């Protein structure tokens, strides 16, 4: 009789975890699109400039990691401008993937609880590194600053939770 690696239950657990990871990542990607759309709409309505904090984060992380960002001044600046938003996308997809993994391991909160967890997770994933690196201090944010940060994250949380729930909870 041929030997198999792992029992049927072990293979089902791995498939469940991998499905949770993939569904969660897709949910986080959808949530990130919602967050970015709300952010850009806010910028268009208020006529405000884009935030430079993601780019400052890239520069500070590269400096602390002793990883130079190559290129002449313009090329280097362009790379930093591309890497900044990629950090936000990675945070959004990563939070969604983590939620998918939690759900695949048996965590089954309500839609509203998942929305809050997703929004809070994305807020922390996006802003904690900037705060720890001294790039921003949320204690100094105005009410408008807080609204500009929180409202898109609420949209992220709702869309991420909706996709997770619609996908049939891993």
PDB file of C-alpha atoms in Angstrom, residues 1-169:
ATOM      1  CA  UNK A   1       0.000   0.000   0.000  1.00  0.00           C
ATOM      2  CA  UNK A   2       1.523   3.381  -0.977  1.00  0.00           C
ATOM      3  CA  UNK A   3       2.428   5.678   1.818  1.00  0.00           C
ATOM      4  CA  UNK A   4       0.803   9.108   1.844  1.00  0.00           C
ATOM      5  CA  UNK A   5       2.103  12.172   3.558  1.00  0.00           C
ATOM      6  CA  UNK A   6      -0.427  13.228   6.137  1.00  0.00           C
ATOM      7  CA  UNK A   7      -3.940  12.196   6.907  1.00  0.00           C
ATOM      8  CA  UNK A   8      -7.018  13.420   5.122  1.00  0.00           C
ATOM      9  CA  UNK A   9      -7.700  15.764   8.046  1.00  0.00           C
ATOM     10  CA  UNK A  10      -4.171  17.191   7.867  1.00  0.00           C
ATOM     11  CA  UNK A  11      -4.557  17.846   4.118  1.00  0.00           C
ATOM     12  CA  UNK A  12      -7.985  19.433   4.711  1.00  0.00           C
ATOM     13  CA  UNK A  13      -6.456  21.684   7.414  1.00  0.00           C
ATOM     14  CA  UNK A  14      -3.711  22.809   5.041  1.00  0.00           C
ATOM     15  CA  UNK A  15      -6.249  23.472   2.288  1.00  0.00           C
ATOM     16  CA  UNK A  16      -8.417  25.352   4.765  1.00  0.00           C
ATOM     17  CA  UNK A  17      -5.459  27.499   5.867  1.00  0.00           C
ATOM     18  CA  UNK A  18      -4.369  28.134   2.293  1.00  0.00           C
ATOM     19  CA  UNK A  19      -7.933  29.043   1.306  1.00  0.00           C
ATOM     20  CA  UNK A  20      -8.136  31.331   4.325  1.00  0.00           C
ATOM     21  CA  UNK A  21      -4.885  33.020   3.341  1.00  0.00           C
ATOM     22  CA  UNK A  22      -5.937  33.501  -0.293  1.00  0.00           C
ATOM     23  CA  UNK A  23      -9.492  34.600   0.430  1.00  0.00           C
ATOM     24  CA  UNK A  24      -8.218  36.941   3.133  1.00  0.00           C
ATOM     25  CA  UNK A  25      -5.602  38.432   0.804  1.00  0.00           C
ATOM     26  CA  UNK A  26      -8.283  38.997  -1.859  1.00  0.00           C
ATOM     27  CA  UNK A  27     -10.555  40.578   0.750  1.00  0.00           C
ATOM     28  CA  UNK A  28      -7.686  42.823   1.887  1.00  0.00           C
ATOM     29  CA  UNK A  29      -6.986  43.816  -1.715  1.00  0.00           C
ATOM     30  CA  UNK A  30     -10.641  44.755  -2.230  1.00  0.00           C
ATOM     31  CA  UNK A  31     -10.595  46.688   1.026  1.00  0.00           C
ATOM     32  CA  UNK A  32      -7.420  48.483  -0.067  1.00  0.00           C
ATOM     33  CA  UNK A  33      -9.121  49.567  -3.287  1.00  0.00           C
ATOM     34  CA  UNK A  34     -12.008  50.980  -1.233  1.00  0.00           C
ATOM     35  CA  UNK A  35      -9.593  52.758   1.131  1.00  0.00           C
ATOM     36  CA  UNK A  36      -7.683  54.302  -1.762  1.00  0.00           C
ATOM     37  CA  UNK A  37     -10.876  55.343  -3.571  1.00  0.00           C
ATOM     38  CA  UNK A  38     -12.221  57.097  -0.460  1.00  0.00           C
ATOM     39  CA  UNK A  39      -8.839  58.728   0.161  1.00  0.00           C
ATOM     40  CA  UNK A  40      -8.589  60.050  -3.405  1.00  0.00           C
ATOM     41  CA  UNK A  41     -12.196  61.230  -3.305  1.00  0.00           C
ATOM     42  CA  UNK A  42     -11.425  63.110  -0.077  1.00  0.00           C
ATOM     43  CA  UNK A  43      -8.355  64.667  -1.707  1.00  0.00           C
ATOM     44  CA  UNK A  44     -10.404  65.729  -4.732  1.00  0.00           C
ATOM     45  CA  UNK A  45     -13.214  67.196  -2.616  1.00  0.00           C
ATOM     46  CA  UNK A  46     -10.926  69.033  -0.192  1.00  0.00           C
ATOM     47  CA  UNK A  47      -8.281  69.943  -2.741  1.00  0.00           C
ATOM     48  CA  UNK A  48      -5.607  68.596  -0.417  1.00  0.00           C
ATOM     49  CA  UNK A  49      -2.260  67.201  -1.457  1.00  0.00           C
ATOM     50  CA  UNK A  50      -1.247  63.594  -1.155  1.00  0.00           C
ATOM     51  CA  UNK A  51       0.503  62.596   2.071  1.00  0.00           C
ATOM     52  CA  UNK A  52       4.275  62.321   1.971  1.00  0.00           C
ATOM     53  CA  UNK A  53       4.417  60.035   5.022  1.00  0.00           C
ATOM     54  CA  UNK A  54       4.590  56.772   2.999  1.00  0.00           C
ATOM     55  CA  UNK A  55       7.631  58.073   1.111  1.00  0.00           C
ATOM     56  CA  UNK A  56       9.270  59.245   4.341  1.00  0.00           C
ATOM     57  CA  UNK A  57       8.634  55.778   5.759  1.00  0.00           C
ATOM     58  CA  UNK A  58      10.385  54.143   2.806  1.00  0.00           C
ATOM     59  CA  UNK A  59      13.379  56.444   3.234  1.00  0.00           C
ATOM     60  CA  UNK A  60      13.585  55.855   6.992  1.00  0.00           C
ATOM     61  CA  UNK A  61      13.227  52.068   6.688  1.00  0.00           C
ATOM     62  CA  UNK A  62      15.870  51.956   3.951  1.00  0.00           C
ATOM     63  CA  UNK A  63      18.178  54.081   6.096  1.00  0.00           C
ATOM     64  CA  UNK A  64      17.699  51.929   9.219  1.00  0.00           C
ATOM     65  CA  UNK A  65      18.122  48.709   7.195  1.00  0.00           C
ATOM     66  CA  UNK A  66      21.231  50.119   5.489  1.00  0.00           C
ATOM     67  CA  UNK A  67      19.628  49.489   2.093  1.00  0.00           C
ATOM     68  CA  UNK A  68      20.402  52.288  -0.347  1.00  0.00           C
ATOM     69  CA  UNK A  69      17.723  53.172  -2.868  1.00  0.00           C
ATOM     70  CA  UNK A  70      19.621  53.363  -6.157  1.00  0.00           C
ATOM     71  CA  UNK A  71      19.435  55.965  -8.867  1.00  0.00           C
ATOM     72  CA  UNK A  72      20.185  59.608  -9.504  1.00  0.00           C
ATOM     73  CA  UNK A  73      18.044  62.112  -7.574  1.00  0.00           C
ATOM     74  CA  UNK A  74      15.049  61.939  -9.928  1.00  0.00           C
ATOM     75  CA  UNK A  75      15.159  58.153 -10.379  1.00  0.00           C
ATOM     76  CA  UNK A  76      15.573  57.610  -6.635  1.00  0.00           C
ATOM     77  CA  UNK A  77      12.648  59.941  -5.886  1.00  0.00           C
ATOM     78  CA  UNK A  78      10.501  58.091  -8.429  1.00  0.00           C
ATOM     79  CA  UNK A  79      11.361  54.749  -6.825  1.00  0.00           C
ATOM     80  CA  UNK A  80      10.442  56.094  -3.402  1.00  0.00           C
ATOM     81  CA  UNK A  81       7.170  57.476  -4.821  1.00  0.00           C
ATOM     82  CA  UNK A  82       6.326  53.981  -6.074  1.00  0.00           C
ATOM     83  CA  UNK A  83       7.451  52.131  -2.956  1.00  0.00           C
ATOM     84  CA  UNK A  84       5.415  54.312  -0.576  1.00  0.00           C
ATOM     85  CA  UNK A  85       1.993  53.264  -1.899  1.00  0.00           C
ATOM     86  CA  UNK A  86       3.203  49.663  -2.239  1.00  0.00           C
ATOM     87  CA  UNK A  87       3.736  49.629   1.537  1.00  0.00           C
ATOM     88  CA  UNK A  88       0.079  50.572   1.966  1.00  0.00           C
ATOM     89  CA  UNK A  89      -1.047  47.871  -0.437  1.00  0.00           C
ATOM     90  CA  UNK A  90       1.087  45.304   1.398  1.00  0.00           C
ATOM     91  CA  UNK A  91      -0.416  46.396   4.730  1.00  0.00           C
ATOM     92  CA  UNK A  92      -3.977  46.113   3.394  1.00  0.00           C
ATOM     93  CA  UNK A  93      -3.472  42.738   1.736  1.00  0.00           C
ATOM     94  CA  UNK A  94      -1.535  41.500   4.768  1.00  0.00           C
ATOM     95  CA  UNK A  95      -4.262  42.445   7.247  1.00  0.00           C
ATOM     96  CA  UNK A  96      -6.849  40.729   5.058  1.00  0.00           C
ATOM     97  CA  UNK A  97      -4.674  37.622   4.780  1.00  0.00           C
ATOM     98  CA  UNK A  98      -4.265  37.535   8.563  1.00  0.00           C
ATOM     99  CA  UNK A  99      -8.028  37.799   9.046  1.00  0.00           C
ATOM    100  CA  UNK A 100      -8.552  34.972   6.550  1.00  0.00           C
ATOM    101  CA  UNK A 101      -6.074  32.815   8.468  1.00  0.00           C
ATOM    102  CA  UNK A 102      -7.786  33.598  11.773  1.00  0.00           C
ATOM    103  CA  UNK A 103     -11.137  32.660  10.292  1.00  0.00           C
ATOM    104  CA  UNK A 104      -9.766  29.437   8.822  1.00  0.00           C
ATOM    105  CA  UNK A 105      -8.552  28.495  12.298  1.00  0.00           C
ATOM    106  CA  UNK A 106     -12.049  28.851  13.738  1.00  0.00           C
ATOM    107  CA  UNK A 107     -12.419  32.543  14.651  1.00  0.00           C
ATOM    108  CA  UNK A 108     -15.959  33.426  13.600  1.00  0.00           C
ATOM    109  CA  UNK A 109     -16.881  36.966  14.630  1.00  0.00           C
ATOM    110  CA  UNK A 110     -19.906  38.837  13.336  1.00  0.00           C
ATOM    111  CA  UNK A 111     -19.696  40.982  10.204  1.00  0.00           C
ATOM    112  CA  UNK A 112     -19.467  44.109  12.356  1.00  0.00           C
ATOM    113  CA  UNK A 113     -16.717  42.685  14.555  1.00  0.00           C
ATOM    114  CA  UNK A 114     -14.764  41.618  11.473  1.00  0.00           C
ATOM    115  CA  UNK A 115     -15.217  45.126  10.012  1.00  0.00           C
ATOM    116  CA  UNK A 116     -13.871  46.736  13.172  1.00  0.00           C
ATOM    117  CA  UNK A 117     -10.974  44.273  13.404  1.00  0.00           C
ATOM    118  CA  UNK A 118     -10.073  44.885   9.756  1.00  0.00           C
ATOM    119  CA  UNK A 119     -10.288  48.679  10.079  1.00  0.00           C
ATOM    120  CA  UNK A 120      -8.263  48.703  13.299  1.00  0.00           C
ATOM    121  CA  UNK A 121      -5.717  46.262  11.906  1.00  0.00           C
ATOM    122  CA  UNK A 122      -5.221  48.341   8.782  1.00  0.00           C
ATOM    123  CA  UNK A 123      -4.945  51.558  10.829  1.00  0.00           C
ATOM    124  CA  UNK A 124      -2.273  49.993  13.008  1.00  0.00           C
ATOM    125  CA  UNK A 125      -0.435  48.303  10.109  1.00  0.00           C
ATOM    126  CA  UNK A 126      -0.398  51.540   8.140  1.00  0.00           C
ATOM    127  CA  UNK A 127       0.328  54.045  10.892  1.00  0.00           C
ATOM    128  CA  UNK A 128       2.292  52.257  13.614  1.00  0.00           C
ATOM    129  CA  UNK A 129       5.513  52.033  11.556  1.00  0.00           C
ATOM    130  CA  UNK A 130       5.278  55.743  10.738  1.00  0.00           C
ATOM    131  CA  UNK A 131       4.705  56.587  14.385  1.00  0.00           C
ATOM    132  CA  UNK A 132       7.500  54.327  15.628  1.00  0.00           C
ATOM    133  CA  UNK A 133       9.898  55.867  13.121  1.00  0.00           C
ATOM    134  CA  UNK A 134       8.947  59.381  14.275  1.00  0.00           C
ATOM    135  CA  UNK A 135       7.427  60.362  10.926  1.00  0.00           C
ATOM    136  CA  UNK A 136       4.010  61.194  12.363  1.00  0.00           C
ATOM    137  CA  UNK A 137       2.450  61.466  15.804  1.00  0.00           C
ATOM    138  CA  UNK A 138      -1.297  60.739  15.916  1.00  0.00           C
ATOM    139  CA  UNK A 139      -1.514  62.611  19.225  1.00  0.00           C
ATOM    140  CA  UNK A 140      -0.859  65.787  17.237  1.00  0.00           C
ATOM    141  CA  UNK A 141      -3.421  65.131  14.495  1.00  0.00           C
ATOM    142  CA  UNK A 142      -6.348  67.522  14.092  1.00  0.00           C
ATOM    143  CA  UNK A 143      -9.953  66.335  13.881  1.00  0.00           C
ATOM    144  CA  UNK A 144      -9.771  66.701  10.087  1.00  0.00           C
ATOM    145  CA  UNK A 145      -6.569  64.616  10.024  1.00  0.00           C
ATOM    146  CA  UNK A 146      -8.257  61.900  12.079  1.00  0.00           C
ATOM    147  CA  UNK A 147     -11.340  61.911   9.855  1.00  0.00           C
ATOM    148  CA  UNK A 148      -9.151  61.715   6.740  1.00  0.00           C
ATOM    149  CA  UNK A 149      -7.462  58.651   8.234  1.00  0.00           C
ATOM    150  CA  UNK A 150     -10.374  56.886   9.926  1.00  0.00           C
ATOM    151  CA  UNK A 151     -13.115  57.159   7.284  1.00  0.00           C
ATOM    152  CA  UNK A 152     -11.118  55.356   4.551  1.00  0.00           C
ATOM    153  CA  UNK A 153     -10.159  52.674   7.077  1.00  0.00           C
ATOM    154  CA  UNK A 154     -13.823  52.165   7.968  1.00  0.00           C
ATOM    155  CA  UNK A 155     -14.474  51.592   4.251  1.00  0.00           C
ATOM    156  CA  UNK A 156     -11.516  49.173   4.183  1.00  0.00           C
ATOM    157  CA  UNK A 157     -12.954  47.254   7.130  1.00  0.00           C
ATOM    158  CA  UNK A 158     -16.463  47.018   5.685  1.00  0.00           C
ATOM    159  CA  UNK A 159     -15.321  45.879   2.232  1.00  0.00           C
ATOM    160  CA  UNK A 160     -12.794  43.417   3.642  1.00  0.00           C
ATOM    161  CA  UNK A 161     -15.402  41.912   5.987  1.00  0.00           C
ATOM    162  CA  UNK A 162     -17.969  41.755   3.177  1.00  0.00           C
ATOM    163  CA  UNK A 163     -15.603  39.874   0.858  1.00  0.00           C
ATOM    164  CA  UNK A 164     -14.582  37.484   3.634  1.00  0.00           C
ATOM    165  CA  UNK A 165     -18.229  36.794   4.438  1.00  0.00           C
ATOM    166  CA  UNK A 166     -19.276  36.532   0.793  1.00  0.00           C
ATOM    167  CA  UNK A 167     -16.534  34.028   0.080  1.00  0.00           C
ATOM    168  CA  UNK A 168     -18.122  31.645   2.544  1.00  0.00           C
ATOM    169  CA  UNK A 169     -15.731  32.040   5.441  1.00  0.00           C
TER     170      UNK A 169
END
